[in-house]
CSV table of C-alpha atoms in Angstrom, one decimal:
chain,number,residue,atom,x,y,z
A,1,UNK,CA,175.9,24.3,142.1
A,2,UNK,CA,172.9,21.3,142.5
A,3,UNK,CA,173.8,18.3,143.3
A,4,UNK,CA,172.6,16.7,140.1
A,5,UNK,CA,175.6,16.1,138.4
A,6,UNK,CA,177.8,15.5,141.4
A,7,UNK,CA,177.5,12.4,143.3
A,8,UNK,CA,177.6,12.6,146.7
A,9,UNK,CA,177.4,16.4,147.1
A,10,UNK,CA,175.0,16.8,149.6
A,11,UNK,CA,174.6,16.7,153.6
A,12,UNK,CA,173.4,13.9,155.4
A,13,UNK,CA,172.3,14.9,159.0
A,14,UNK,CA,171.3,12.7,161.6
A,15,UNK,CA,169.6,13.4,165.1
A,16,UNK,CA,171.1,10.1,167.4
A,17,UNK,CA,169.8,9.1,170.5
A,18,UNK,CA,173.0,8.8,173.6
A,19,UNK,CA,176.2,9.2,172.9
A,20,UNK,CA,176.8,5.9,171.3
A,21,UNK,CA,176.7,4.9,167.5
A,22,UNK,CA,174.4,2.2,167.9
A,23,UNK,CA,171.8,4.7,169.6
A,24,UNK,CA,168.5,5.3,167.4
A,25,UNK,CA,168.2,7.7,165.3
A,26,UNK,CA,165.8,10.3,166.3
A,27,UNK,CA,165.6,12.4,163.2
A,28,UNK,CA,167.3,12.5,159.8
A,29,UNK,CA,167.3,14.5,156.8
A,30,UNK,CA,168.8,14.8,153.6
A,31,UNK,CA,170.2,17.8,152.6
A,32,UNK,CA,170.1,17.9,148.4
A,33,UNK,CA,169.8,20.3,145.5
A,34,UNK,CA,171.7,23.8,145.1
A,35,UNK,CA,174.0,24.2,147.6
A,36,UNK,CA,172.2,27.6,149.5
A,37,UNK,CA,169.1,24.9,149.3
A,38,UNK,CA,171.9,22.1,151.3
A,39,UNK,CA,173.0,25.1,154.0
A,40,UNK,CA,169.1,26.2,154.7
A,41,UNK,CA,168.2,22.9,155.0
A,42,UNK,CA,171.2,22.2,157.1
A,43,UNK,CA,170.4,25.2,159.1
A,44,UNK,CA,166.8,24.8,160.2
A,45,UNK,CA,168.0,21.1,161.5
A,46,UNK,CA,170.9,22.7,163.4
A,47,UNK,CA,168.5,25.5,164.7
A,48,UNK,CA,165.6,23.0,165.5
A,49,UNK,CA,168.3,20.7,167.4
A,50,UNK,CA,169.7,23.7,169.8
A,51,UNK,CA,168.7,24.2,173.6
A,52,UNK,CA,168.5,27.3,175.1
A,53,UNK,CA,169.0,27.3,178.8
A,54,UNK,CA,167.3,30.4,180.9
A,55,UNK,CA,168.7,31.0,184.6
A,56,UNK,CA,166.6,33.7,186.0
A,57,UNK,CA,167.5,32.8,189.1
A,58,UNK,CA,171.2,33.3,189.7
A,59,UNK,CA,171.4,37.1,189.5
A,60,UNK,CA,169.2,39.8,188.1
A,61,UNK,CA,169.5,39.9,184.7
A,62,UNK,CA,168.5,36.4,182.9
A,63,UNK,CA,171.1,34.6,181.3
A,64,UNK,CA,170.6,32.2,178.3
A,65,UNK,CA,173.2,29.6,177.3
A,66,UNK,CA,172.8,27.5,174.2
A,67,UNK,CA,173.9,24.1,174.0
A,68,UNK,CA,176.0,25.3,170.8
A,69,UNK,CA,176.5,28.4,169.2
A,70,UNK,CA,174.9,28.3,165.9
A,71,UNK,CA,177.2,30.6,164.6
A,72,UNK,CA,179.7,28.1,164.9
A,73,UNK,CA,178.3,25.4,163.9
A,74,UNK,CA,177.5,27.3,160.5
A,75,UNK,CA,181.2,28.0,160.0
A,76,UNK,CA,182.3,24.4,160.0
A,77,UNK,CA,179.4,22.7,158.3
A,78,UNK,CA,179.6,25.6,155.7
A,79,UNK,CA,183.5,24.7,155.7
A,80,UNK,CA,182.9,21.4,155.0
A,81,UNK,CA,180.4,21.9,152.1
A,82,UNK,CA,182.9,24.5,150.9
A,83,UNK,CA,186.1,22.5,151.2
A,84,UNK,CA,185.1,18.9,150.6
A,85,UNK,CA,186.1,17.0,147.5
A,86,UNK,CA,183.7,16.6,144.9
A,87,UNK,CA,185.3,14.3,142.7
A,88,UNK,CA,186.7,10.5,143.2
A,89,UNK,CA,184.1,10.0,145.9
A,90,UNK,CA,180.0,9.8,146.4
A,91,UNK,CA,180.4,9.9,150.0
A,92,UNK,CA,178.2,12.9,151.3
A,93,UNK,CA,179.1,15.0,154.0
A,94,UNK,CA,177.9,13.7,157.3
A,95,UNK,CA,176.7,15.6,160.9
A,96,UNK,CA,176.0,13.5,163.2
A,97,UNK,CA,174.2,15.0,166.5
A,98,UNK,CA,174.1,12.4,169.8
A,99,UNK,CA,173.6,14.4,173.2
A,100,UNK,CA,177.4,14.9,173.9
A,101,UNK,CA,178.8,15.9,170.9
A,102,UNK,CA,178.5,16.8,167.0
A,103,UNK,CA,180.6,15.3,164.4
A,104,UNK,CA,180.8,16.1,161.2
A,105,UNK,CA,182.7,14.4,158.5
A,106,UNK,CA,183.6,16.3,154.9
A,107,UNK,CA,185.5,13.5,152.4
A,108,UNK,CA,188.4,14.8,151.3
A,109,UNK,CA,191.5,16.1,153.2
A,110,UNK,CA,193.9,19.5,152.9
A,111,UNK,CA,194.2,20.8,149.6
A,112,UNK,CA,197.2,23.1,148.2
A,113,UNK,CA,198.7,25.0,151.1
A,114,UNK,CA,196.7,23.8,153.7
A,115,UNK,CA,198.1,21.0,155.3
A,116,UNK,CA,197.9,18.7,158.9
A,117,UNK,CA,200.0,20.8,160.6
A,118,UNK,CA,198.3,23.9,159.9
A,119,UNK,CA,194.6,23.1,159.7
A,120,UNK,CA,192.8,25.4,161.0
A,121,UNK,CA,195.3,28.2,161.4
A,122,UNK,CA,194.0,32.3,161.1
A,123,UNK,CA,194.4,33.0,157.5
A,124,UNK,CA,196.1,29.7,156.1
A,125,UNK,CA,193.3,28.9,153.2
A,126,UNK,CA,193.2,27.5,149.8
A,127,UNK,CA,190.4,26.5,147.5
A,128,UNK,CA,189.7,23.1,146.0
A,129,UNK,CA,186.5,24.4,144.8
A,130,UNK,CA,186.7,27.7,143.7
A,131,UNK,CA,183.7,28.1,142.2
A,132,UNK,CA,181.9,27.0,144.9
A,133,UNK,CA,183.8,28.9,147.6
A,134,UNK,CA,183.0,32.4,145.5
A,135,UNK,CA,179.8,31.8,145.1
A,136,UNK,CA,178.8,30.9,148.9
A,137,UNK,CA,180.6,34.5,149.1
A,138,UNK,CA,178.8,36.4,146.6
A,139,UNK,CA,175.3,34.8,148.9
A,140,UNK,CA,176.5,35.8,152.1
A,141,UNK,CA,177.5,32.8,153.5
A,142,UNK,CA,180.6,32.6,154.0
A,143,UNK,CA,183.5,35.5,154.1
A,144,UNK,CA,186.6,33.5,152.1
A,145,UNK,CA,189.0,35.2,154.2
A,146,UNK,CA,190.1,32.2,156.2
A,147,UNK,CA,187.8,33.6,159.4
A,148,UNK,CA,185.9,30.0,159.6
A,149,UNK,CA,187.5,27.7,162.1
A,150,UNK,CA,188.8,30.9,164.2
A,151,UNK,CA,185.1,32.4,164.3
A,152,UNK,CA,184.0,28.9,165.2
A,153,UNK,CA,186.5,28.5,168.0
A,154,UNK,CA,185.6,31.9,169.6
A,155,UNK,CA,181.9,31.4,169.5
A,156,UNK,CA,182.4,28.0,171.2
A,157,UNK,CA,185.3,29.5,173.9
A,158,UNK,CA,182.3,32.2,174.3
A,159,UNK,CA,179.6,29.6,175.1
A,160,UNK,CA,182.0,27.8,177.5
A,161,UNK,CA,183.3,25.1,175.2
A,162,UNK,CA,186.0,23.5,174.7
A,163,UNK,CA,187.2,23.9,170.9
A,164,UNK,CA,186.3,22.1,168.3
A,165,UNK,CA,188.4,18.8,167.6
A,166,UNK,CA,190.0,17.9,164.4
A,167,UNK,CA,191.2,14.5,162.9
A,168,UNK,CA,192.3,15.6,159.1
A,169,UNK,CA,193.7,12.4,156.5
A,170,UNK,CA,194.3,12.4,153.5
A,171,UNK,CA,191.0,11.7,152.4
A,172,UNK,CA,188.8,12.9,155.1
A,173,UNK,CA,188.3,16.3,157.9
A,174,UNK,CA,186.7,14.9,161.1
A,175,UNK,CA,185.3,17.9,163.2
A,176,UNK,CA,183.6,17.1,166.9
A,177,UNK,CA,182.2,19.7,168.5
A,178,UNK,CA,181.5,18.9,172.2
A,179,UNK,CA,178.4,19.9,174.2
A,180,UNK,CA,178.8,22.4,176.9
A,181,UNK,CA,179.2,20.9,180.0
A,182,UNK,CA,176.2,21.3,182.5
């Protein structure tokens, strides 16, 4: 499961100033070797990148709000490392953070029953990487029961987000996940 002998398997993240693609890039990382190596890496960024609000004002009780959930945000980056294709490309899997948003891009599009119309649909799930998909499992990272996009879509209606966005081709899943609203 390293990335040695596939091109293009690993996770490219970048911290961009704005909301623009010509902003600067405030921090970057490359995301390389075994995949559990690729989703720890990952994680710390998408951790380190998260703002906690605290009102302790408002009412008695302190409330905290985070700029995303990171519990979603792990089930659709973990998606995309799981889903992507592996083969015909050496384009890696891309997160880009700017201050409104998070977009992640995973080459390759539906595979076997999964399909435009239902992307993304409770239970509708089919491997293009098996191997890869049972062994994510077998670490703890990821459920293979077709829970991803739903858990993701939950944790975000929780925070007060709107749900993630998909663009799915062909040849390419485009998530953005928008910033809650202040």
């Amino acid at each position: 499961m390293g990335s040695g002998h596939l091109p293009g398997a690993y996770v490219q993240f970048h911290r961009v100033a704005g909301t623009e693609w010509a902003g600067d890039v405030l921090d970057e990382a490359r995301c390389v070797g075994p995949v559990t190596d690729q989703i720890q890496r990952l994680d710390d960024k998408l951790v380190a990148h998260t703002r906690t609000a605290v009102d302790f004002k408002s009412n008695a009780r302190e409330k905290r709000t985070s700029s995303y959930p990171i519990l979603a945000l792990q089930q659709l980056t973990r998606n995309a490392i799981m889903h992507r294709n592996y083969e015909g490309t050496n384009a890696p899997i891309h997160v880009y953070w700017f201050d409104d948003r998070i977009e992640i891009a995973s080459p390759g599009g539906p595979y076997g029953d999964v399909n435009p119309e239902n992307f993304g649909q409770p239970g509708v799930v089919d491997y293009r990487n098996p191997t890869v998909a049972e062994a994510m499992r077998v670490f703890g990272l990821v459920q293979r029961y077709g829970f991803g996009i739903p858990a993701a879509r939950q944790a975000l209606r929780k925070n007060g987000q709107s749900p993630p966005e998909f663009r799915v081709d062909a040849n390419r899943v485009h998530c953005t996940v928008w910033a809650q609203r202040q």
